[in-house]
Amino acid sequence: MMATTALDASGEEDTMTWFTPILKNWIAFTYLGKYLSYGIYALWSLVPLMLLYSIVLGIYGYLCLVNLLLYIYKKKNNLEGDMSSKSWDKAKEVVLHHISSIGKIWHGYEIIGMEHLPEGPGLIIYYHGPIAIDYVCFTATLYQQTGRTCHSVCDHVLCLIPDFSKAECVELLKAGKLVGIPPGGLREVNFSDNNYSLIWGNRTGFAQVALEAKVPIIPMFTQNIRDAYWTVGNTWLTRWLYERTRWLILPIHGGFPVKLRTYIGEPIPYDLNMTAKELAEKVSELHTQKYQSKTKFCIYQFLGKDKFTL
């Protein structure tokens, strides 16, 4: 019995003696350095991709930082409920003031036609540039000047941002709210051009919402948004990939301090005698005829020729 125990102990000791050098080699700093170097090489391979999407990653990082600060503010002040409550007013004012300051300092952002916004409900239809910084600055300025919030419909690719269904949009409008919709969505972000071509296709959902809620449509367009930012990679292959997946976001470049000016048009009253298709075509024609003439303002301004009258 004792011999067996000694043998077992001896066997265990021999096994541990064999395993210990291997364990030391695995956790030795020389080998650890090699493993880390492999990981660094893998990270370096991601650098080109990170550079291509640097603007998108930068905006994502900014949003993460804002959300972290708001979370800390919520915990520190023991706030409950959603951000529509008055307890969030101070935090919202600080964040929106920072956003509007960035727009004014970097892009000289301004709004023409704020008086066209109705005091009651309205459906804001706008052209979607590569980066919706113009729309974000608009909502920030709107809240600062009027205290009103514009509820926004986002593309499904932004799955982490709460979105609204068609029925919810109608309910918001009937409750007297403002709702903003870019009919072109991500397709317009990716594949529109420097001529600011609308890519709405056969989308008439926004017109159906306006007719059901019986509210006017307010067209909105930002001058020079595609001179400040632009997408790269508009090819038949990327179009095919987008139509198959609806998740493709083309690389975005730019960020130059180009003047951005948002035009808010006169409300288009709803007409129950019009179909949703007819109303959508009317809004599309207005955008094309009235606002695309303003897309090259920065060139004439640079040459000292003010082509447009406001």
Backbone as numpy.savetxt, mean C-alpha at the origin, in Angstrom:
# Nx Ny Nz CAx CAy CAz Cx Cy Cz
26.81 -60.89 37.98 25.99 -59.69 37.98 26.84 -58.45 37.98
27.91 -58.48 38.80 28.82 -57.36 38.87 29.59 -57.22 37.56
29.95 -58.37 36.99 30.69 -58.33 35.72 29.85 -57.70 34.62
28.58 -58.06 34.60 27.68 -57.50 33.59 27.57 -56.00 33.75
27.44 -55.59 34.99 27.34 -54.14 35.25 28.60 -53.41 34.82
29.73 -53.99 35.11 31.00 -53.38 34.72 31.12 -53.30 33.20
30.64 -54.37 32.55 30.69 -54.39 31.09 29.82 -53.29 30.51
28.60 -53.15 31.14 27.69 -52.11 30.66 28.31 -50.73 30.87
28.88 -50.58 32.04 29.49 -49.29 32.33 30.66 -49.03 31.39
31.45 -50.09 31.16 32.58 -49.94 30.25 32.12 -49.62 28.83
31.05 -50.30 28.42 30.51 -50.03 27.08 30.00 -48.61 26.96
29.33 -48.17 28.00 28.80 -46.79 27.98 29.95 -45.79 27.94
31.00 -46.12 28.71 32.14 -45.20 28.74 32.82 -45.15 27.38
32.98 -46.34 26.75 33.58 -46.36 25.42 32.74 -45.60 24.41
31.42 -45.74 24.52 30.52 -45.03 23.61 30.64 -43.53 23.78
30.63 -43.05 25.02 30.76 -41.63 25.27 32.12 -41.09 24.81
33.15 -41.92 25.00 34.48 -41.51 24.55 34.51 -41.35 23.03
33.78 -42.17 22.34 33.72 -42.08 20.87 32.88 -40.89 20.40
31.83 -40.58 21.16 30.90 -39.52 20.75 31.41 -38.12 21.09
32.19 -38.03 22.18 32.63 -36.71 22.64 33.45 -35.96 21.61
34.46 -36.56 20.97 35.22 -35.80 19.95 34.36 -35.31 18.79
33.39 -36.15 18.41 32.50 -35.74 17.31 31.68 -34.52 17.71
31.16 -34.55 18.94 30.37 -33.42 19.43 31.22 -32.16 19.49
32.47 -32.31 19.94 33.35 -31.15 20.01 33.63 -30.59 18.62
33.81 -31.48 17.65 34.06 -31.02 16.29 32.86 -30.27 15.71
31.66 -30.77 16.03 30.45 -30.13 15.52 30.27 -28.73 16.07
30.58 -28.57 17.36 30.34 -27.27 17.98 31.61 -26.43 18.04
32.69 -26.88 17.42 33.92 -26.10 17.42 33.71 -24.81 16.64
34.41 -23.76 17.05 34.23 -22.47 16.43 34.68 -22.47 14.97
35.65 -23.30 14.66 36.10 -23.35 13.26 34.98 -23.83 12.35
34.28 -24.90 12.77 33.17 -25.40 11.97 31.98 -24.44 12.03
31.76 -23.86 13.21 30.65 -22.91 13.34 30.85 -21.72 12.40
32.11 -21.29 12.28 32.40 -20.20 11.36 32.07 -20.56 9.92
32.37 -21.80 9.54 32.05 -22.23 8.18 30.54 -22.24 7.95
29.80 -22.77 8.94 28.35 -22.82 8.78 27.77 -21.41 8.68
28.28 -20.50 9.49 27.80 -19.13 9.43 28.15 -18.49 8.09
29.33 -18.80 7.57 29.71 -18.24 6.28 28.77 -18.71 5.17
28.36 -19.98 5.26 27.38 -20.47 4.28 26.07 -19.68 4.37
25.64 -19.40 5.61 24.42 -18.62 5.79 24.56 -17.20 5.26
25.74 -16.61 5.45 25.98 -15.26 4.94 25.97 -15.25 3.42
26.57 -16.28 2.80 26.54 -16.38 1.34 25.10 -16.45 0.84
24.27 -17.21 1.55 22.87 -17.32 1.15 22.16 -15.97 1.27
22.47 -15.23 2.33 21.86 -13.90 2.49 22.33 -12.95 1.40
23.61 -13.04 1.02 24.11 -12.17 -0.04 23.38 -12.42 -1.35
22.96 -13.66 -1.56 22.23 -13.96 -2.79 20.88 -13.26 -2.83
20.37 -12.83 -1.66 19.10 -12.13 -1.61 19.24 -10.62 -1.80
20.48 -10.13 -1.80 20.71 -8.68 -1.90 20.11 -8.09 -3.19
20.33 -8.70 -4.37 19.71 -8.13 -5.58 18.19 -8.03 -5.47
17.57 -9.05 -4.89 16.11 -9.01 -4.74 15.70 -7.91 -3.77
16.48 -7.74 -2.71 16.18 -6.69 -1.73 16.35 -5.31 -2.35
17.34 -5.15 -3.22 17.53 -3.87 -3.89 16.38 -3.58 -4.86
15.91 -4.62 -5.55 14.80 -4.42 -6.48 13.55 -3.95 -5.75
13.34 -4.49 -4.56 12.14 -4.16 -3.80 12.47 -3.28 -2.59
13.50 -2.45 -2.71 13.94 -1.64 -1.58 12.86 -0.66 -1.14
12.15 -0.05 -2.09 11.11 0.91 -1.72 9.96 0.20 -1.02
9.55 -0.95 -1.56 8.47 -1.71 -0.94 8.87 -2.16 0.47
10.11 -2.66 0.61 10.58 -3.10 1.91 10.70 -1.93 2.89
11.12 -0.78 2.38 11.21 0.40 3.23 9.86 0.83 3.76
8.85 0.82 2.89 7.49 1.19 3.31 6.95 0.15 4.30
7.23 -1.11 4.02 6.79 -2.17 4.94 7.44 -2.00 6.31
8.74 -1.68 6.31 9.42 -1.45 7.58 8.86 -0.27 8.33
8.52 0.79 7.60 7.91 1.97 8.24 6.57 1.63 8.86
5.76 0.86 8.13 4.45 0.46 8.67 4.61 -0.43 9.90
5.59 -1.32 9.87 5.84 -2.17 11.05 6.25 -1.33 12.25
7.09 -0.32 12.02 7.52 0.55 13.11 6.34 1.34 13.69
5.49 1.86 12.81 4.32 2.61 13.27 3.39 1.71 14.09
3.17 0.49 13.58 2.30 -0.44 14.31 2.89 -0.82 15.67
4.22 -0.98 15.72 4.87 -1.29 17.00 4.69 -0.14 17.99
4.87 1.08 17.53 4.71 2.24 18.42 3.26 2.38 18.88
2.33 2.12 17.99 0.91 2.18 18.38 0.57 1.09 19.38
1.18 -0.08 19.21 0.95 -1.17 20.16 1.50 -0.81 21.55
2.69 -0.21 21.56 3.27 0.22 22.84 2.39 1.29 23.48
1.89 2.21 22.65 1.00 3.27 23.15 -0.28 2.66 23.73
-0.80 1.64 23.05 -2.01 0.98 23.53 -1.78 0.32 24.88
-0.67 -0.42 25.02 -0.39 -1.10 26.28 -0.08 -0.12 27.40
0.64 0.93 27.08 1.01 1.90 28.11 -0.19 2.63 28.66
-1.18 2.91 27.81 -2.35 3.67 28.23 -3.58 2.79 28.48
-3.37 1.45 28.41 -4.46 0.50 28.68 -5.70 0.81 27.84
-5.49 1.00 26.56 -6.60 1.33 25.67 -7.32 0.08 25.23
-8.61 0.20 25.06 -9.43 -0.90 24.59 -10.27 -0.43 23.41
-10.79 -1.39 22.66 -11.63 -1.05 21.53 -10.81 -0.73 20.29
-11.51 -0.38 19.19 -10.81 -0.10 17.94 -10.33 1.35 17.91
-9.63 1.68 16.83 -9.02 2.99 16.73 -10.01 4.10 16.36
-11.28 3.77 16.19 -12.27 4.79 15.91 -12.72 5.52 17.18
-12.36 4.98 18.35 -12.73 5.62 19.61 -11.89 6.88 19.84
-12.41 7.78 20.66 -11.74 9.06 20.90 -10.44 8.88 21.66
-10.28 7.78 22.36 -9.04 7.56 23.12 -7.82 7.44 22.21
-8.06 7.17 20.92 -6.97 7.04 19.97 -6.69 8.35 19.22
-7.44 9.41 19.48 -7.31 10.63 18.70 -5.90 11.22 18.74
-5.30 11.25 19.92 -3.97 11.84 20.05 -2.94 11.07 19.24
-3.00 9.73 19.34 -2.05 8.90 18.59 -2.25 9.06 17.08
-3.50 9.10 16.64 -3.78 9.26 15.21 -3.29 10.61 14.70
-3.47 11.65 15.50 -3.01 12.97 15.08 -1.50 13.01 14.90
-0.77 12.35 15.81 0.69 12.33 15.70 1.13 11.59 14.45
0.56 10.40 14.21 0.94 9.60 13.05 0.59 10.31 11.75
-0.63 10.85 11.67 -1.06 11.51 10.44 -0.30 12.80 10.20
0.05 13.49 11.26 0.88 14.70 11.10 2.25 14.34 10.54
2.81 13.24 10.99 4.11 12.80 10.48 4.01 12.42 9.01
2.93 11.71 8.63 2.75 11.31 7.23 2.57 12.52 6.34
1.71 13.45 6.74 1.48 14.64 5.92 2.73 15.51 5.83
3.54 15.53 6.89 4.79 16.31 6.86 5.76 15.72 5.85
5.84 14.36 5.79 6.69 13.72 4.79 6.24 14.09 3.38
4.93 14.06 3.16 4.41 14.42 1.84 4.71 15.86 1.46
4.56 16.78 2.41 4.79 18.19 2.11 6.27 18.50 1.91
7.12 17.91 2.76 8.55 18.21 2.68 9.19 17.56 1.46
8.88 16.28 1.21 9.56 15.55 0.14 8.92 15.75 -1.22
7.59 15.84 -1.25 6.89 15.95 -2.54 6.13 17.25 -2.70
6.23 18.16 -1.74 5.47 19.40 -1.85 3.99 19.14 -2.05
3.48 18.12 -1.35 2.12 17.63 -1.62 1.07 18.70 -1.31
0.11 18.81 -2.21 -1.02 19.71 -2.00 -2.27 19.13 -2.67
-3.41 19.63 -2.23 -4.69 19.16 -2.75 -5.44 20.33 -3.37
-5.94 20.11 -4.57 -6.76 21.10 -5.26 -8.18 20.56 -5.35
-9.13 21.33 -4.83 -10.53 20.94 -4.95 -11.10 20.25 -3.73
-10.53 20.51 -2.55 -11.05 19.90 -1.33 -12.52 20.28 -1.10
-12.91 21.46 -1.62 -14.30 21.91 -1.44 -15.30 21.05 -2.20
-14.82 20.21 -3.11 -15.72 19.35 -3.87 -16.17 18.13 -3.08
-15.53 17.87 -1.96 -15.96 16.74 -1.14 -17.27 17.08 -0.44
-18.26 16.21 -0.55 -19.54 16.50 0.10 -19.43 16.37 1.62
-20.30 17.08 2.31 -20.33 16.96 3.77 -20.87 15.60 4.19
-21.67 15.00 3.34 -22.22 13.69 3.63 -21.39 12.59 2.98
-22.04 11.49 2.62 -21.32 10.35 2.04 -20.85 10.62 0.62
-19.83 9.90 0.21 -19.33 10.02 -1.15 -18.37 8.89 -1.44
-18.32 8.49 -2.71 -17.44 7.41 -3.14 -16.30 8.03 -3.95
-15.08 7.98 -3.40 -13.92 8.56 -4.05 -13.26 7.50 -4.94
-13.18 7.79 -6.23 -12.57 6.89 -7.20 -11.28 7.53 -7.70
-10.16 6.82 -7.54 -8.88 7.44 -7.86 -7.99 6.50 -8.66
-7.06 7.13 -9.37 -6.04 6.40 -10.13 -4.99 5.88 -9.16
-4.61 4.59 -9.32 -3.66 3.96 -8.40 -2.27 4.00 -9.02
-1.39 4.83 -8.45 -0.01 4.89 -8.91 0.79 3.73 -8.36
2.08 3.67 -8.70 2.93 2.57 -8.21 2.97 2.49 -6.69
2.99 3.65 -6.04 2.92 3.74 -4.59 1.76 4.66 -4.25
0.91 4.25 -3.35 -0.28 5.05 -3.01 0.04 6.11 -1.96
1.23 6.69 -2.04 1.60 7.72 -1.08 0.71 8.94 -1.24
0.24 9.20 -2.45 -0.66 10.34 -2.66 -1.98 10.14 -1.94
-2.51 8.92 -2.01 -3.78 8.65 -1.34 -3.61 8.67 0.17
-2.49 8.16 0.67 -2.22 8.17 2.12 -2.11 9.61 2.61
-1.40 10.45 1.85 -1.30 11.86 2.23 -2.66 12.55 2.16
-3.47 12.16 1.19 -4.82 12.73 1.10 -5.65 12.39 2.34
-5.64 11.12 2.74 -6.43 10.73 3.91 -5.91 11.42 5.17
-4.58 11.59 5.28 -4.02 12.28 6.43 -4.45 13.75 6.46
-4.38 14.41 5.30 -4.78 15.82 5.22 -6.28 15.97 5.47
-7.06 15.05 4.93 -8.51 15.08 5.14 -8.85 15.02 6.63
-8.19 14.13 7.35 -8.47 14.00 8.79 -8.02 15.24 9.54
-6.88 15.80 9.17 -6.37 16.97 9.86 -7.25 18.19 9.65
-7.80 18.34 8.43 -8.59 19.53 8.12 -10.05 19.41 8.50
-10.58 18.21 8.43 -12.03 18.04 8.66 -12.36 17.08 9.78
-11.40 16.27 10.22 -11.69 15.26 11.23 -12.40 14.05 10.69
-12.51 13.94 9.36 -13.21 12.82 8.74 -12.23 11.73 8.34
-12.71 10.51 8.37 -11.93 9.35 7.97 -12.45 8.81 6.64
-11.54 8.51 5.72 -11.92 7.90 4.45 -11.62 6.41 4.53
-12.65 5.60 4.49 -12.48 4.15 4.56 -12.01 3.64 3.20
-10.99 2.80 3.21 -10.30 2.44 1.98 -10.46 0.96 1.65
-10.65 0.69 0.36 -10.72 -0.67 -0.15 -9.35 -1.02 -0.73
-8.75 -2.10 -0.25 -7.40 -2.49 -0.68 -7.45 -3.76 -1.53
-6.38 -3.98 -2.26 -6.25 -5.19 -3.06 -6.12 -6.40 -2.14
-6.57 -7.55 -2.62 -6.55 -8.76 -1.79 -5.13 -9.20 -1.44
-4.13 -8.71 -2.21 -2.75 -9.10 -1.91 -2.32 -8.55 -0.56
-2.95 -7.45 -0.12 -2.65 -6.90 1.20 -3.57 -7.57 2.21
-3.37 -8.88 2.36 -4.30 -9.68 3.15 -4.24 -9.36 4.63
-3.18 -8.68 5.09 -3.07 -8.34 6.50 -3.80 -7.05 6.84
-4.28 -6.34 5.80 -5.02 -5.09 6.02 -6.51 -5.39 5.90
-7.33 -4.99 6.87 -8.76 -5.25 6.80 -9.36 -4.63 5.53
-10.16 -5.40 4.85 -10.78 -4.95 3.61 -12.29 -4.92 3.80
-12.99 -4.31 2.82 -14.44 -4.20 2.89 -15.06 -4.89 1.68
-16.14 -5.60 1.93 -16.89 -6.20 0.84 -17.80 -5.14 0.21
-18.44 -5.52 -0.88 -19.33 -4.58 -1.55 -20.49 -4.17 -0.63
-21.04 -5.14 0.10 -22.13 -4.84 1.01 -21.68 -3.91 2.14
-20.47 -4.13 2.64 -19.94 -3.28 3.72 -19.70 -1.86 3.23
-19.25 -1.73 1.97 -19.07 -0.39 1.40 -20.40 0.35 1.32
-21.44 -0.34 0.90 -22.77 0.27 0.83 -23.23 0.71 2.21
-23.00 -0.13 3.21 -23.40 0.23 4.58 -22.65 1.45 5.08
-21.35 1.52 4.80 -20.56 2.69 5.22 -21.07 3.96 4.56
-21.37 3.87 3.27 -21.86 5.05 2.56 -23.24 5.47 3.07
-24.09 4.52 3.34 -25.42 4.86 3.88 -25.32 5.46 5.28
-24.21 5.16 5.96 -23.99 5.73 7.29 -23.35 7.12 7.22
-23.14 7.63 6.02 -22.62 8.97 5.86 -21.10 9.06 5.77
-20.43 7.93 5.49 -18.97 7.91 5.46 -18.45 8.15 4.04
-17.17 8.45 3.98 -16.45 8.50 2.71 -15.74 7.18 2.48
-15.78 6.69 1.25 -15.11 5.43 0.90 -14.25 5.67 -0.33
-13.01 5.19 -0.28 -12.09 5.33 -1.41 -11.81 4.01 -2.08
-11.95 3.97 -3.41 -11.74 2.74 -4.18 -10.88 3.05 -5.40
-9.79 2.30 -5.62 -9.05 2.39 -6.89 -9.46 1.23 -7.79
-10.30 1.44 -8.78 -10.80 0.32 -9.60 -9.67 -0.47 -10.28
-8.56 0.19 -10.60 -7.47 -0.51 -11.28 -6.73 -1.48 -10.40
-6.68 -1.20 -9.10 -6.02 -2.08 -8.14 -4.57 -2.37 -8.49
-4.13 -3.57 -8.15 -2.75 -3.97 -8.36 -2.41 -4.09 -9.83
-3.37 -4.38 -10.66 -3.11 -4.46 -12.11 -2.68 -3.09 -12.63
-3.32 -2.04 -12.16 -2.96 -0.69 -12.57 -1.62 -0.29 -11.99
-1.32 -0.73 -10.78 -0.02 -0.47 -10.17 1.10 -1.04 -11.03
0.93 -2.28 -11.46 1.98 -2.98 -12.19 2.12 -2.53 -13.63
1.01 -2.34 -14.33 1.07 -2.29 -15.78 0.60 -0.99 -16.41
0.23 -0.01 -15.63 -0.05 1.29 -16.23 1.27 1.93 -16.66
1.19 3.03 -17.42 2.42 3.61 -17.99 2.49 5.09 -17.69
3.48 5.75 -18.30 3.69 7.19 -18.05 2.60 8.05 -18.65
1.72 7.46 -19.45 0.56 8.18 -19.96 -0.64 8.05 -19.02
-0.42 7.38 -17.89 -1.44 7.23 -16.85 -2.69 6.54 -17.40
-2.47 5.53 -18.20 -3.59 4.77 -18.78 -4.36 4.05 -17.68
-5.66 4.19 -17.72 -6.50 3.48 -16.76 -6.61 2.02 -17.17
-6.44 1.13 -16.21 -6.58 -0.30 -16.48 -7.69 -0.82 -15.56
-8.90 -0.47 -15.92 -10.05 -0.87 -15.12 -10.75 -2.08 -15.69
-10.49 -2.37 -16.97 -11.14 -3.51 -17.59 -12.66 -3.34 -17.59
-13.34 -4.39 -17.20 -14.81 -4.35 -17.15 -15.33 -4.20 -15.73
-14.50 -3.65 -14.86 -14.91 -3.52 -13.46 -15.99 -2.45 -13.32
-17.10 -2.86 -12.77 -18.22 -1.94 -12.55 -18.71 -2.02 -11.11
-17.98 -2.73 -10.25 -18.42 -2.90 -8.87 -18.57 -1.58 -8.13
-17.62 -0.64 -8.37 -17.71 0.65 -7.67 -18.95 1.43 -8.10
-19.32 1.29 -9.38 -20.52 1.97 -9.86 -21.78 1.35 -9.24
-21.78 0.03 -9.09 -22.91 -0.64 -8.45 -23.05 -0.19 -7.00
-21.91 -0.01 -6.31 -21.94 0.46 -4.92 -22.55 1.85 -4.85
-22.13 2.75 -5.77 -22.65 4.12 -5.77 -24.15 4.14 -6.04
-24.61 3.30 -6.96 -26.04 3.27 -7.28 -26.86 2.69 -6.14
-26.34 1.64 -5.51 -27.08 1.03 -4.41 -27.14 1.95 -3.19
-26.05 2.65 -2.92 -26.02 3.55 -1.77 -26.61 4.92 -2.09
-26.81 5.20 -3.38 -27.35 6.48 -3.84 -26.48 7.64 -3.38
-25.21 7.55 -3.73 -24.24 8.59 -3.36 -23.50 9.04 -4.60
-22.94 10.24 -4.60 -22.17 10.71 -5.75 -20.78 10.07 -5.79
-20.20 10.07 -6.97 -18.83 9.60 -7.16 -17.93 10.83 -7.31
-16.85 10.84 -6.53 -15.89 11.95 -6.59 -14.61 11.44 -7.24
-14.31 11.88 -8.46 -13.07 11.43 -9.12 -11.86 12.14 -8.52
-10.75 11.42 -8.41 -9.53 11.99 -7.84 -8.31 11.49 -8.62
-7.39 12.38 -8.83 -6.20 12.05 -9.62 -5.01 12.84 -9.07
-3.84 12.21 -9.02 -2.64 12.88 -8.53 -1.66 13.07 -9.67
-1.31 14.29 -9.89 -0.38 14.67 -10.94 1.05 14.26 -10.57
1.75 13.68 -11.54 3.18 13.33 -11.43 3.46 12.10 -10.56
2.45 11.34 -10.18 2.71 10.20 -9.30 3.59 9.17 -10.01
3.48 9.05 -11.33 4.34 8.11 -12.06 5.63 8.74 -12.54
5.86 10.00 -12.22 7.18 10.59 -12.41 8.00 10.47 -11.13
7.31 10.33 -10.01 8.01 10.15 -8.73 8.35 8.69 -8.48
7.48 7.78 -8.92 7.68 6.35 -8.73 7.24 5.64 -10.01
7.91 4.54 -10.32 7.52 3.77 -11.51 7.88 2.30 -11.31
7.18 1.45 -12.04 7.42 0.01 -11.96 8.35 -0.44 -13.08
9.03 -1.56 -12.85 9.98 -2.12 -13.81 9.61 -3.57 -14.08
9.62 -3.96 -15.35 9.37 -5.36 -15.69 8.01 -5.63 -16.30
7.45 -4.62 -16.97 6.15 -4.79 -17.62 6.35 -5.54 -18.93
6.24 -6.87 -18.87 6.41 -7.72 -20.05 5.22 -8.67 -20.15
5.18 -9.39 -21.27 4.08 -10.35 -21.44 4.16 -11.46 -20.40
5.38 -11.80 -19.98 5.55 -12.86 -19.00 5.02 -12.44 -17.63
5.35 -11.21 -17.21 4.86 -10.75 -15.91 3.35 -10.55 -15.94
2.82 -10.13 -17.08 1.37 -10.02 -17.19 0.72 -11.40 -17.07
1.32 -12.38 -17.73 0.78 -13.74 -17.66 0.84 -14.27 -16.24
1.96 -14.04 -15.55 2.09 -14.50 -14.17 1.08 -13.82 -13.26
0.89 -12.52 -13.47 -0.08 -11.80 -12.63 -1.50 -12.32 -12.84
-1.88 -12.52 -14.09 -3.24 -12.98 -14.36 -3.47 -14.39 -13.83
-2.41 -15.18 -13.71 -2.56 -16.53 -13.19 -2.54 -16.58 -11.66
-1.81 -15.67 -11.05 -1.63 -15.73 -9.60 -2.32 -14.59 -8.85
-2.38 -13.40 -9.47 -2.90 -12.19 -8.84 -2.10 -11.79 -7.60
-0.87 -12.28 -7.48 -0.03 -11.96 -6.32 1.26 -11.26 -6.73
1.48 -11.05 -8.00 2.74 -10.50 -8.47 2.79 -8.99 -8.24
3.87 -8.52 -7.62 4.14 -7.09 -7.46 5.46 -6.79 -8.16
5.42 -5.97 -9.19 6.64 -5.64 -9.92 7.55 -4.74 -9.07
8.86 -4.80 -9.30 9.78 -3.90 -8.58 9.42 -2.44 -8.82
9.52 -1.65 -7.78 9.17 -0.23 -7.84 10.42 0.59 -7.55
10.67 1.58 -8.39 11.82 2.46 -8.22 11.35 3.91 -8.17
12.28 4.79 -7.86 11.95 6.21 -7.82 12.14 6.77 -6.42
11.12 7.48 -5.96 11.22 8.15 -4.68 11.84 9.52 -4.78
11.86 10.08 -5.99 12.46 11.40 -6.20 11.53 12.50 -5.67
12.10 13.62 -5.26 11.28 14.72 -4.69 10.53 15.48 -5.77
9.60 14.79 -6.40 8.79 15.38 -7.47 7.50 15.94 -6.86
7.09 17.09 -7.36 5.87 17.73 -6.89 4.66 16.84 -7.15
3.87 16.59 -6.10 2.63 15.81 -6.23 1.45 16.72 -5.90
0.50 16.73 -6.79 -0.68 17.58 -6.61 -1.92 16.74 -6.91
-2.76 16.61 -5.91 -3.98 15.81 -6.05 -5.15 16.70 -6.42
-5.84 16.31 -7.48 -7.02 17.03 -7.94 -8.27 16.26 -7.55
-9.18 16.93 -6.90 -10.47 16.33 -6.55 -11.52 16.97 -7.45
-12.17 16.17 -8.27 -13.14 16.69 -9.21 -14.50 16.93 -8.60
-15.34 17.56 -9.36 -16.72 17.79 -8.91 -17.47 16.47 -8.84
-18.34 16.33 -7.86 -19.06 15.06 -7.70 -19.91 14.73 -8.93
-19.91 13.46 -9.28 -20.76 12.95 -10.35 -22.00 12.36 -9.68
-23.16 13.00 -9.82 -24.34 12.50 -9.12 -24.78 11.14 -9.66
-25.31 10.34 -8.78 -25.82 9.04 -9.21 -27.11 9.24 -10.00
-27.33 8.38 -10.91 -28.52 8.42 -11.76 -29.08 7.01 -11.84
-30.23 6.80 -11.22 -30.81 5.46 -11.19 -31.24 4.99 -12.57
-31.30 5.91 -13.53 -31.65 5.51 -14.89 -30.44 4.96 -15.65
-29.25 5.11 -15.06 -28.03 4.60 -15.68 -27.71 3.22 -15.12
-27.13 2.41 -15.95 -26.65 1.12 -15.48 -25.27 1.30 -14.86
-24.83 0.28 -14.13 -23.52 0.36 -13.50 -22.43 0.48 -14.58
-22.59 -0.20 -15.69 -21.61 -0.13 -16.77 -21.54 1.26 -17.35
-22.68 1.90 -17.57 -22.69 3.26 -18.12 -22.05 4.26 -17.17
-22.32 4.11 -15.87 -21.74 5.02 -14.89 -20.23 4.82 -14.80
-19.79 3.57 -14.84 -18.35 3.29 -14.80 -17.66 3.89 -16.02
-18.27 3.77 -17.20 -17.68 4.34 -18.41 -17.62 5.86 -18.33
-18.62 6.47 -17.73 -18.65 7.93 -17.58 -17.49 8.40 -16.70
-17.28 7.70 -15.59 -16.20 8.07 -14.68 -14.84 7.85 -15.36
-14.70 6.76 -16.11 -13.45 6.47 -16.80 -13.14 7.53 -17.85
-14.14 7.95 -18.60 -13.94 8.99 -19.62 -13.54 10.31 -18.98
-14.13 10.63 -17.83 -13.79 11.87 -17.15 -12.33 11.85 -16.70
-11.90 10.74 -16.14 -10.51 10.61 -15.73 -9.58 10.79 -16.93
-9.92 10.15 -18.04 -9.05 10.19 -19.21 -8.98 11.58 -19.82
-10.12 12.24 -19.97 -10.18 13.51 -20.69 -9.72 14.68 -19.82
-10.11 14.68 -18.56 -9.88 15.86 -17.73 -8.55 15.84 -17.00
-8.08 14.65 -16.59 -6.93 14.61 -15.71 -5.65 14.16 -16.39
-5.73 13.41 -17.46 -4.49 12.98 -18.11 -3.77 14.15 -18.78
-4.48 15.27 -19.00 -3.83 16.46 -19.55 -2.89 17.11 -18.54
-2.95 16.68 -17.29 -2.12 17.28 -16.25 -0.90 16.43 -15.91
-0.68 15.37 -16.64 0.35 14.42 -16.21 1.77 14.91 -16.44
1.99 15.84 -17.33 3.34 16.28 -17.64 3.59 17.71 -17.14
2.90 18.09 -16.07 3.04 19.44 -15.55 4.47 19.74 -15.13
5.14 18.74 -14.54 6.48 18.98 -14.01 7.45 19.36 -15.12
7.26 18.87 -16.35 8.15 19.20 -17.46 7.97 20.66 -17.86
6.72 21.09 -17.98 6.46 22.48 -18.36 6.90 23.44 -17.25
6.72 23.02 -16.02 7.15 23.86 -14.90 8.66 24.01 -14.92
9.37 22.94 -15.25 10.83 22.99 -15.32 11.29 23.94 -16.43
10.51 23.97 -17.52 10.86 24.85 -18.64 10.36 26.27 -18.46
9.66 26.51 -17.34 9.14 27.85 -17.08 7.87 28.15 -17.81
7.14 27.13 -18.25 5.90 27.31 -18.99 4.77 26.66 -18.22
3.93 27.49 -17.65 2.79 26.95 -16.90 1.65 26.70 -17.88
1.55 25.47 -18.32 0.59 25.13 -19.38 -0.84 25.09 -18.88
-1.02 24.81 -17.61 -2.36 24.51 -17.11 -2.90 25.65 -16.27
-4.15 25.88 -16.38 -4.85 26.85 -15.54 -5.67 26.09 -14.53
-5.60 26.52 -13.30 -6.29 25.80 -12.22 -7.66 26.41 -11.98
